[in-house]
PDB file of C-alpha atoms in Angstrom:
ATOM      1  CA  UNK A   1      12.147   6.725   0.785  1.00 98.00           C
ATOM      2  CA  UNK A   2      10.355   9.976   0.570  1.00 99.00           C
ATOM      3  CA  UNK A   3       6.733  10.587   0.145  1.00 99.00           C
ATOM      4  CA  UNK A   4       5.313  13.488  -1.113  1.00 99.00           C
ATOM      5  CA  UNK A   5       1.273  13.586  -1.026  1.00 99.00           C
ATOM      6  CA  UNK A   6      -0.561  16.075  -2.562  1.00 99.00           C
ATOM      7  CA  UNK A   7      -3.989  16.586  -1.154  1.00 99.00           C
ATOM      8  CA  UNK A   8      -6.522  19.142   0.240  1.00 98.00           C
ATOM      9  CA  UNK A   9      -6.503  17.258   3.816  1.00 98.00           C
ATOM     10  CA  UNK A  10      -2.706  17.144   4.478  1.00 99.00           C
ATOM     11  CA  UNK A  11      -3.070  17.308   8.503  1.00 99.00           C
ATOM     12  CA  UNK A  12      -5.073  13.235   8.076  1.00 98.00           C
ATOM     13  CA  UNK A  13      -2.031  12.257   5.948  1.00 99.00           C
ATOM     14  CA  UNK A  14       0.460  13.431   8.832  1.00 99.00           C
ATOM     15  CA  UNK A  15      -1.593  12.452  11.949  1.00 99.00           C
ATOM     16  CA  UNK A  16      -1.749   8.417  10.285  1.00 99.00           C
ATOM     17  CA  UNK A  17       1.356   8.676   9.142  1.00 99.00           C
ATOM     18  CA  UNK A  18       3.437   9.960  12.287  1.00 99.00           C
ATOM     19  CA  UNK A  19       1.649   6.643  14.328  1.00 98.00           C
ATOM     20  CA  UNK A  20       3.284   3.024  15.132  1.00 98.00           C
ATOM     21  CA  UNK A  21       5.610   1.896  12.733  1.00 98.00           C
ATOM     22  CA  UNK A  22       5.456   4.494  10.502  1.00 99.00           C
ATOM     23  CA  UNK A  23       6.156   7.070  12.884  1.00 99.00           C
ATOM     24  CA  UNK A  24       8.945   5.595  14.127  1.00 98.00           C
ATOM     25  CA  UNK A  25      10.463   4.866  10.587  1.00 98.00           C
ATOM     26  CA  UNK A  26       9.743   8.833  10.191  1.00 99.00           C
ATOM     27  CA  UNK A  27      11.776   9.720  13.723  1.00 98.00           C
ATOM     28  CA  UNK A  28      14.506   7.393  12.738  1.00 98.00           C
ATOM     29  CA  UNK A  29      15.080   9.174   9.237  1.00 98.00           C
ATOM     30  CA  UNK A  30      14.642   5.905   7.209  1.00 98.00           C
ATOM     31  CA  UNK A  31      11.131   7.305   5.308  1.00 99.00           C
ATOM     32  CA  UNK A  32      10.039  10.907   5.103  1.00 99.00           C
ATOM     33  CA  UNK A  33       6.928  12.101   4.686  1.00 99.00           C
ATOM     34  CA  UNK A  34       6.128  15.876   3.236  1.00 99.00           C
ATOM     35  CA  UNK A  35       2.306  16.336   2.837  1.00 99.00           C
ATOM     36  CA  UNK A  36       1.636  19.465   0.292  1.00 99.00           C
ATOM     37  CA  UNK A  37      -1.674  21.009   0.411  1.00 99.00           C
ATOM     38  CA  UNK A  38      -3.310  21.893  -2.928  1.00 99.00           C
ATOM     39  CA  UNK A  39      -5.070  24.313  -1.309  1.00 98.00           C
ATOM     40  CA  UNK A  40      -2.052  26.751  -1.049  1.00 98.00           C
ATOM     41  CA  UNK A  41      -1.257  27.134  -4.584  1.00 98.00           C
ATOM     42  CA  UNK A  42      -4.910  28.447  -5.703  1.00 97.00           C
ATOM     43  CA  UNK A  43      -5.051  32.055  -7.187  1.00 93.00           C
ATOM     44  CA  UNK A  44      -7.697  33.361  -5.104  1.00 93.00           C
ATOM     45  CA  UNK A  45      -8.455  34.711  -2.086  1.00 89.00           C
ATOM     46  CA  UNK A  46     -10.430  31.876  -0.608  1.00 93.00           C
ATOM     47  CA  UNK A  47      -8.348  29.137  -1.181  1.00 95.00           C
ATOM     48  CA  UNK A  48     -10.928  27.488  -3.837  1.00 96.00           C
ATOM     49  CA  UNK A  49      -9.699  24.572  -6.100  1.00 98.00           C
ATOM     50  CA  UNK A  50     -12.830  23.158  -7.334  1.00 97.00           C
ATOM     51  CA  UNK A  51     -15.138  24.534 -10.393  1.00 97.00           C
ATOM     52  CA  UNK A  52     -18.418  23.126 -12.048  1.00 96.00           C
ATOM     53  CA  UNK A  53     -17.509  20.687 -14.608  1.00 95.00           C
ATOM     54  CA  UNK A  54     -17.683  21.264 -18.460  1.00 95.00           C
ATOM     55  CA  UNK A  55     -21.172  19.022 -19.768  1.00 95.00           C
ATOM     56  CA  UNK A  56     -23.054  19.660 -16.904  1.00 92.00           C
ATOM     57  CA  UNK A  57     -23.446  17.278 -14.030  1.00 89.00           C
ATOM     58  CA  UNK A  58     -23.437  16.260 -10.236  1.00 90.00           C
ATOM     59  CA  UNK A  59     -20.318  17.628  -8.190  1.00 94.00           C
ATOM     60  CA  UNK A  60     -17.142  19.304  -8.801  1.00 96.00           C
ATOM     61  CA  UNK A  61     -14.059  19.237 -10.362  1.00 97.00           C
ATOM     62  CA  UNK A  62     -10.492  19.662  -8.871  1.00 98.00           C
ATOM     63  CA  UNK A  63      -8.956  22.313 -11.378  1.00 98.00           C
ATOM     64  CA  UNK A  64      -5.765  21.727 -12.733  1.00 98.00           C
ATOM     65  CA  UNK A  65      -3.921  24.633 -12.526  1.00 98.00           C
ATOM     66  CA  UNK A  66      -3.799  24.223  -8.372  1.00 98.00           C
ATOM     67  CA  UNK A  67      -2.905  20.688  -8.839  1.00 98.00           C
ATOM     68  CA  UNK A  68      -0.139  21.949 -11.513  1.00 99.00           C
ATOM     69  CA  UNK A  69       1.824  24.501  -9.058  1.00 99.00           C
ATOM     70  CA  UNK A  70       0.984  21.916  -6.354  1.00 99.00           C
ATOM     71  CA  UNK A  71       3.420  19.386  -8.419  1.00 99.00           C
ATOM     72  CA  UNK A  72       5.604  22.045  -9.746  1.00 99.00           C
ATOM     73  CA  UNK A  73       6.436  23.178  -6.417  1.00 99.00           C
ATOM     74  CA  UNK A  74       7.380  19.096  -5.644  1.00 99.00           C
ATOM     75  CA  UNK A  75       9.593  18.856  -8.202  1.00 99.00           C
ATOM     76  CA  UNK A  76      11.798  22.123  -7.263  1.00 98.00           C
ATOM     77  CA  UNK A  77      12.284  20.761  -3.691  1.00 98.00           C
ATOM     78  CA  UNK A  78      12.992  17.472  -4.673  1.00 98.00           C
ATOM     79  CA  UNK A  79      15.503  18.579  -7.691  1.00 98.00           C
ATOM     80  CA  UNK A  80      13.767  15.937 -10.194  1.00 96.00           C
ATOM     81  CA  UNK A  81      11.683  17.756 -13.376  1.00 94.00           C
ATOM     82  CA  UNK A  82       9.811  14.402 -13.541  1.00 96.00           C
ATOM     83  CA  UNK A  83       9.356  12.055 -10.609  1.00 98.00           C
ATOM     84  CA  UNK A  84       7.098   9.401 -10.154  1.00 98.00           C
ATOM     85  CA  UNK A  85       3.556  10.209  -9.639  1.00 99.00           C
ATOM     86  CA  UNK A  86       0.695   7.638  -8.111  1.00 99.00           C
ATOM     87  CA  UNK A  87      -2.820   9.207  -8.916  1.00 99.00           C
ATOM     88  CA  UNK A  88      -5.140   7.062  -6.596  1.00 98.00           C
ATOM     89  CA  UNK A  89      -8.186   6.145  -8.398  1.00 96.00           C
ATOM     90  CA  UNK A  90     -10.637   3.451  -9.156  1.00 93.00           C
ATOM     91  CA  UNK A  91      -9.320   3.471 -12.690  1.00 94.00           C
ATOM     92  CA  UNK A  92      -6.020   2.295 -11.728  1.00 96.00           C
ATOM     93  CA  UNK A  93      -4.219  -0.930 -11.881  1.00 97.00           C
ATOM     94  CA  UNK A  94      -5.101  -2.453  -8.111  1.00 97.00           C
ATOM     95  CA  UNK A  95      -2.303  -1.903  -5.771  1.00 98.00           C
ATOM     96  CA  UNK A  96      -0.795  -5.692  -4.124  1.00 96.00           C
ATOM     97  CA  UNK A  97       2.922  -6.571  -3.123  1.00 95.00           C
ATOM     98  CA  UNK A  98       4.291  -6.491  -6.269  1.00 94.00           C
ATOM     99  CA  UNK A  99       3.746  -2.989  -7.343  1.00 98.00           C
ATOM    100  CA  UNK A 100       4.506  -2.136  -3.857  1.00 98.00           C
ATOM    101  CA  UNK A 101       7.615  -3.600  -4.226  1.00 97.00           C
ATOM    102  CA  UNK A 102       8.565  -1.427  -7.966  1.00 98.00           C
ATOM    103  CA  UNK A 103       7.251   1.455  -6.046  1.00 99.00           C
ATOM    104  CA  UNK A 104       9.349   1.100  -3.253  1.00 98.00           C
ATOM    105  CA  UNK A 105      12.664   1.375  -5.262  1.00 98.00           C
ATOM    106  CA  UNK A 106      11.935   5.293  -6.079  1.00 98.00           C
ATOM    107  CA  UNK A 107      13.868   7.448  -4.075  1.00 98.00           C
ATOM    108  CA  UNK A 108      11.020  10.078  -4.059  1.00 99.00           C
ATOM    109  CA  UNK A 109       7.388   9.151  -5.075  1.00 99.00           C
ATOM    110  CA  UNK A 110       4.591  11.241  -5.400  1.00 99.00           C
ATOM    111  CA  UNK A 111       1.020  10.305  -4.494  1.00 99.00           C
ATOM    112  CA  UNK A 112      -1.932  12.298  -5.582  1.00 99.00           C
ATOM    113  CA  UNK A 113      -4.958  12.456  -3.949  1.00 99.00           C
ATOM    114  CA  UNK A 114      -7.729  13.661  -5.923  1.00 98.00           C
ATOM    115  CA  UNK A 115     -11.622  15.099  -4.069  1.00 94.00           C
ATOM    116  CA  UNK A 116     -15.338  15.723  -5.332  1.00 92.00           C
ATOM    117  CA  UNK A 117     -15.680  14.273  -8.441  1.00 92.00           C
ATOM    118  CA  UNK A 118     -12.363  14.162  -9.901  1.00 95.00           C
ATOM    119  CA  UNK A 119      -9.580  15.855 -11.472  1.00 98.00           C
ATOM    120  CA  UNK A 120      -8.981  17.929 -14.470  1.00 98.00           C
ATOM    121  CA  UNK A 121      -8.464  15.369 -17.206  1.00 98.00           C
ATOM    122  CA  UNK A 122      -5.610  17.929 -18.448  1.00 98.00           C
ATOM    123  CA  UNK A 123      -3.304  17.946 -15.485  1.00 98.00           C
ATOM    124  CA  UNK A 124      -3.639  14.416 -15.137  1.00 98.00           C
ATOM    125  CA  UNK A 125      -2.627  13.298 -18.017  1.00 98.00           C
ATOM    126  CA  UNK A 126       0.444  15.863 -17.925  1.00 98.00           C
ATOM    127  CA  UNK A 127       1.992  14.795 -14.339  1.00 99.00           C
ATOM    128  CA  UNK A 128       0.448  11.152 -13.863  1.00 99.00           C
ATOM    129  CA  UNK A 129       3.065   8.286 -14.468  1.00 99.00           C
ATOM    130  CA  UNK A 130       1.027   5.802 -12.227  1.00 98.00           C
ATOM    131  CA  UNK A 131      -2.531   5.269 -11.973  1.00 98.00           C
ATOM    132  CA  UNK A 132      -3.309   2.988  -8.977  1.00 98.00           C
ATOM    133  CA  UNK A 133      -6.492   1.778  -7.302  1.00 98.00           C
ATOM    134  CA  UNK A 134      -6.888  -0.330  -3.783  1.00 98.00           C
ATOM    135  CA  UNK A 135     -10.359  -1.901  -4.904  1.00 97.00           C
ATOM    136  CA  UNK A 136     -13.447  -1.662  -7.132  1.00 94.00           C
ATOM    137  CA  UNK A 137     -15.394   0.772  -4.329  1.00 93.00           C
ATOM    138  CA  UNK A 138     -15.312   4.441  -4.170  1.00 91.00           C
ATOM    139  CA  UNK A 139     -14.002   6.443  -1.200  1.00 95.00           C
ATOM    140  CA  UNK A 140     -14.398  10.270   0.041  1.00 95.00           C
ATOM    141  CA  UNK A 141     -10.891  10.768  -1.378  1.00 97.00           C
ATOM    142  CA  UNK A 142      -7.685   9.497  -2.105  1.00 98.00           C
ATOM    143  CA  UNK A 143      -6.375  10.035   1.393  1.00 99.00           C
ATOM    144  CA  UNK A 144      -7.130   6.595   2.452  1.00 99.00           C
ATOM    145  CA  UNK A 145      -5.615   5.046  -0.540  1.00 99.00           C
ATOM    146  CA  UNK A 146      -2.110   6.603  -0.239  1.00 99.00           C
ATOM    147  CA  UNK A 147      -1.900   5.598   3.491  1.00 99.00           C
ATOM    148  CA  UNK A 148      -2.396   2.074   2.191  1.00 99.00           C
ATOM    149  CA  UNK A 149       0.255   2.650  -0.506  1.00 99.00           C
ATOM    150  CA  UNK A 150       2.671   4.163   2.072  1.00 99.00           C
ATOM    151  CA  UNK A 151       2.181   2.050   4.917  1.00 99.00           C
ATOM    152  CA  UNK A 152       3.030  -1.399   2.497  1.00 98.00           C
ATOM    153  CA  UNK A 153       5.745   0.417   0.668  1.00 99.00           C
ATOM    154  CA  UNK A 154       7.393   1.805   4.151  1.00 99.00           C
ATOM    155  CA  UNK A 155       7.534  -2.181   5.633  1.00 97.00           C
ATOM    156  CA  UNK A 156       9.990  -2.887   2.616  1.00 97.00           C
ATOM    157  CA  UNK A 157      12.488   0.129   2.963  1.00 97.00           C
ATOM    158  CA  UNK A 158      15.136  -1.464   4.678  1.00 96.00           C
ATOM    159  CA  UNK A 159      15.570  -0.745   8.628  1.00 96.00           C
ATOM    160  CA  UNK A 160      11.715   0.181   9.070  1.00 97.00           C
ATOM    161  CA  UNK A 161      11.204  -3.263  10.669  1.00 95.00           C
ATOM    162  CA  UNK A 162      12.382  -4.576  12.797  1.00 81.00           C
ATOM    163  CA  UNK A 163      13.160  -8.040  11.835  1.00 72.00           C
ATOM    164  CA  UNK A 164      14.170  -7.317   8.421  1.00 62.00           C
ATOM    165  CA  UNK A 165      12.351 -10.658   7.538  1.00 55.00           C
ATOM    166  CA  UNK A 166       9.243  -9.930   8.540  1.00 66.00           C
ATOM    167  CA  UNK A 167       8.423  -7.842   5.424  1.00 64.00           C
ATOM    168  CA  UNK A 168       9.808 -11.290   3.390  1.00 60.00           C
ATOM    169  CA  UNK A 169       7.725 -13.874   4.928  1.00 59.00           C
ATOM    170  CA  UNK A 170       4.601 -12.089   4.994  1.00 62.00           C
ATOM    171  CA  UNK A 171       1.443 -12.505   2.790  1.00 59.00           C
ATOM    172  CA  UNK A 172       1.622 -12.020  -0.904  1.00 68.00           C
ATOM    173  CA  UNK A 173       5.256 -11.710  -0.809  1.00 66.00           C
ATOM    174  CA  UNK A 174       5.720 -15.465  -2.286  1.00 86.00           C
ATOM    175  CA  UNK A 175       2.102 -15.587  -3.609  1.00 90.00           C
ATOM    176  CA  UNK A 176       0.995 -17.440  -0.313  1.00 94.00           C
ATOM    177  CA  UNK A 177      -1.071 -16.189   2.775  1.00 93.00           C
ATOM    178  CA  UNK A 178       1.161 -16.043   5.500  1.00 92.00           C
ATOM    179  CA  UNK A 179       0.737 -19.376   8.055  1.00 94.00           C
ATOM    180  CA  UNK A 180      -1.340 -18.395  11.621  1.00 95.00           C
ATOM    181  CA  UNK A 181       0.576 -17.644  14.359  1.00 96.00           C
ATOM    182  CA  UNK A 182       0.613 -17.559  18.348  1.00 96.00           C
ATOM    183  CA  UNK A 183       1.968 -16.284  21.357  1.00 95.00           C
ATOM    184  CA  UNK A 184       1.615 -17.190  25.149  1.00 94.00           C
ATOM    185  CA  UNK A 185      -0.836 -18.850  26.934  1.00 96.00           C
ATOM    186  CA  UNK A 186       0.164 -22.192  25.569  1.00 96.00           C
ATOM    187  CA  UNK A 187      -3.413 -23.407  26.378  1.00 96.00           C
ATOM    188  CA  UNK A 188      -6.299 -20.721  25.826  1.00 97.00           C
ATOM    189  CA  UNK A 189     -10.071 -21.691  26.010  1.00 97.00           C
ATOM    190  CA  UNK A 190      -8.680 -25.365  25.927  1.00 97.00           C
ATOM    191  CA  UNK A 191      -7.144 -24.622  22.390  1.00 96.00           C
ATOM    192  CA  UNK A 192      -3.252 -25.509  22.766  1.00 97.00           C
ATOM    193  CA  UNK A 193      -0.712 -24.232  20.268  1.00 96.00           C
ATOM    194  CA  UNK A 194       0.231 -26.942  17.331  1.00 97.00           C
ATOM    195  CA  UNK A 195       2.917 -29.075  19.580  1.00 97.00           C
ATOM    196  CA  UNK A 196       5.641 -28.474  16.687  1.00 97.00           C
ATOM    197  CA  UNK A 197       6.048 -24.815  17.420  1.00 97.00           C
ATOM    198  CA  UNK A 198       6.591 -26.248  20.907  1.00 97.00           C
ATOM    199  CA  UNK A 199       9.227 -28.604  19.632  1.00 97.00           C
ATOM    200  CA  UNK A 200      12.365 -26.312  18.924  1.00 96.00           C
ATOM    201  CA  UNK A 201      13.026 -28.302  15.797  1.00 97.00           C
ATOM    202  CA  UNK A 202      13.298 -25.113  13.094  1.00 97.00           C
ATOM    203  CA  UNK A 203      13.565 -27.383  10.241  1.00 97.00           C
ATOM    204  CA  UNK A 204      10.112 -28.904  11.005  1.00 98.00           C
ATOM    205  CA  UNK A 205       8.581 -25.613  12.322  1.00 98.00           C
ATOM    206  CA  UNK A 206       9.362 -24.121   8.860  1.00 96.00           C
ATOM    207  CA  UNK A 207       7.975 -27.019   7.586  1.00 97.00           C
ATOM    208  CA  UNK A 208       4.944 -26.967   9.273  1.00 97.00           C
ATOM    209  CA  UNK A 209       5.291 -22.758   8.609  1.00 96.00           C
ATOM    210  CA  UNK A 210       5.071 -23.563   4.747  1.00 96.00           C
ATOM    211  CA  UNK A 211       2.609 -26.173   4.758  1.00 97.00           C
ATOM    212  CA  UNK A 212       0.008 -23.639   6.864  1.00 97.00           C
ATOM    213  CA  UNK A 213       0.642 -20.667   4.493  1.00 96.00           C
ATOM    214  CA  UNK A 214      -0.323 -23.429   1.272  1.00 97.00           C
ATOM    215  CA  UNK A 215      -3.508 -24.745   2.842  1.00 96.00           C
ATOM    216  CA  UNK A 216      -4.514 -21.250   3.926  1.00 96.00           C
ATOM    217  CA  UNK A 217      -3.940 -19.898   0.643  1.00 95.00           C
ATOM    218  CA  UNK A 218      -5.516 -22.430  -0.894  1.00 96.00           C
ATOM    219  CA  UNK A 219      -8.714 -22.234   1.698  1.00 95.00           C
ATOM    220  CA  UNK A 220      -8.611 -18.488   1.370  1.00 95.00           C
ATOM    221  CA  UNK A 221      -7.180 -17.391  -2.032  1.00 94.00           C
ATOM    222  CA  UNK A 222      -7.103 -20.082  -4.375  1.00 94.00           C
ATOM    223  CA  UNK A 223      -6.632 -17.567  -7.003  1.00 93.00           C
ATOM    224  CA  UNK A 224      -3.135 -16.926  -5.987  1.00 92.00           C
ATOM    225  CA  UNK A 225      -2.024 -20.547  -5.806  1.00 92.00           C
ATOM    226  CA  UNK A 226      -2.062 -20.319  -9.820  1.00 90.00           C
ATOM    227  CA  UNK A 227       0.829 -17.846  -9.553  1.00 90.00           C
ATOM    228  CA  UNK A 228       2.646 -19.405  -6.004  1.00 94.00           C
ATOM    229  CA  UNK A 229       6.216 -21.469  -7.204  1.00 93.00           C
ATOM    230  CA  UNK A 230       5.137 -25.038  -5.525  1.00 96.00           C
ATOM    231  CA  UNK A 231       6.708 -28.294  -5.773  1.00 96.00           C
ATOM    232  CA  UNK A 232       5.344 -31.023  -7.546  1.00 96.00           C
ATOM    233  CA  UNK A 233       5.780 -32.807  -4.129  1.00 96.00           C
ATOM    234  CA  UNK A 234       4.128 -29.961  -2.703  1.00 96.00           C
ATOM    235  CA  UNK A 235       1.039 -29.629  -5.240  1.00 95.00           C
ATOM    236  CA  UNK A 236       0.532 -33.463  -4.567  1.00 97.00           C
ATOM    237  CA  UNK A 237       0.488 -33.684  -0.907  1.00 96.00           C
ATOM    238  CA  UNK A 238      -2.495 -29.913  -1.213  1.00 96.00           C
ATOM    239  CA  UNK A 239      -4.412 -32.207  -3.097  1.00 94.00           C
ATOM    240  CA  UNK A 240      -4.179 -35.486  -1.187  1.00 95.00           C
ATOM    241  CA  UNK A 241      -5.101 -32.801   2.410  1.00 94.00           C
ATOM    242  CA  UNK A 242      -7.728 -31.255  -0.114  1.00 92.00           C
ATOM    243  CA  UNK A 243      -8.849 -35.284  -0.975  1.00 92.00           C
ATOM    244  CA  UNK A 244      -9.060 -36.088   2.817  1.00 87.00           C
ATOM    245  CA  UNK A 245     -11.847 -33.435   3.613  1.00 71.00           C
TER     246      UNK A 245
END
């Protein structure tokens, strides 16, 4: 998988992304990350991408132009005239593990990171393919977004964890929180770790694993229970734990 970010703040894209996992998915060749600054394809001496929007009104606007050579200059080095590009806005469909996971078949994706108050309506609608959001609240930039979008696409590339598991039996991937977990002392505070982890016994412990991740889920996120795949046996023992309490 390689990521290609355009943005005006390239060195906070490469410092986050060259840490912990990431960085050693990036040292080991199995993602690559190429972060383009907008700021060098500007036609001016100063480097200056922004102009006072059309209407009137508060801020400024990226122009599209620098944005335009910015994604020109993608598509040469990647050989593709039209690759995918993920425009991070609060407009956008909001990101989870399944567009992750249609994302994360690309071979190259392109993440755009717009500043001030927007982008040139032109350029966007001439590049964008993707228009994705992480929440209904506004942020600085879209730097912080496409971390979030890279870091959960870069767990599913295969060899970047690990246990190539993990990235399966984590949250969301099923539609169910993932069940709590716990590591040595066996006691702590007087709180001892649920004997059946104890026990050795995988069939029960993955038992007991998928019986956590419902309750939670349903405790937590009931909202995703409507789209989980449970049992009938399964939907009838939630609501007889959901009758006891």
């Amino acid at each position: 998988m390689n990521f290609h970010v355009m943005t005006l703040f390239p060195e906070m894209i490469e410092r986050a992304m060259n840490e912990s996992i990431t960085g050693r998915a990036i040292k080991a060749g199995y993602i690559s990350v190429d972060a383009v600054n907008i700021r060098d394809f500007a036609n001016n001496k100063h480097n200056r991408v922004d102009d006072y929007p059309y209407g009137g009104g508060a801020g400024m606007v990226m122009q599209a132009e620098p944005v335009y050579r910015c994604y020109e200059s993608i598509c040469h080095s990647i050989g593709n005239e039209r690759p995918r590009v993920v425009f991070m806005t609060p407009q956008g469909r909001t990101f989870n593990q399944k567009i992750a996971e249609e994302l994360s078949q690309e071979e190259d994706l392109v993440l755009l990171c717009g500043h001030y108050e927007g982008i040139d309506e032109r350029v966007l609608e001439k590049i964008v393919t993707d228009n994705v959001s992480i929440g209904d609240y506004v942020l600085t930039g879209g730097e912080l977004p496409a971390l979030v979008v890279m870091d959960t696409i870069s767990r599913l590339v295969p060899g970047v964890l690990n246990n190539g598991m993990s990235a399966v039996k984590e949250s969301f991937s099923d539609n169910l929180l993932e069940y709590p977990q716990y590591t040595r002392p066996e006691e702590w505070m007087g709180e001892k770790v649920p004997p059946v982890l104890l026990s050795g016994h995988h069939k029960n412990i993955a038992a007991w694993y998928r019986e956590q991740s419902i309750l939670r889920t349903a405790k937590n996120r009931p909202d995703l229970l409507e789209k989980a795949e449970l049992t009938e046996k399964e939907r009838d023992w939630l609501y007889k734990q959901q009758e006891r309490k």
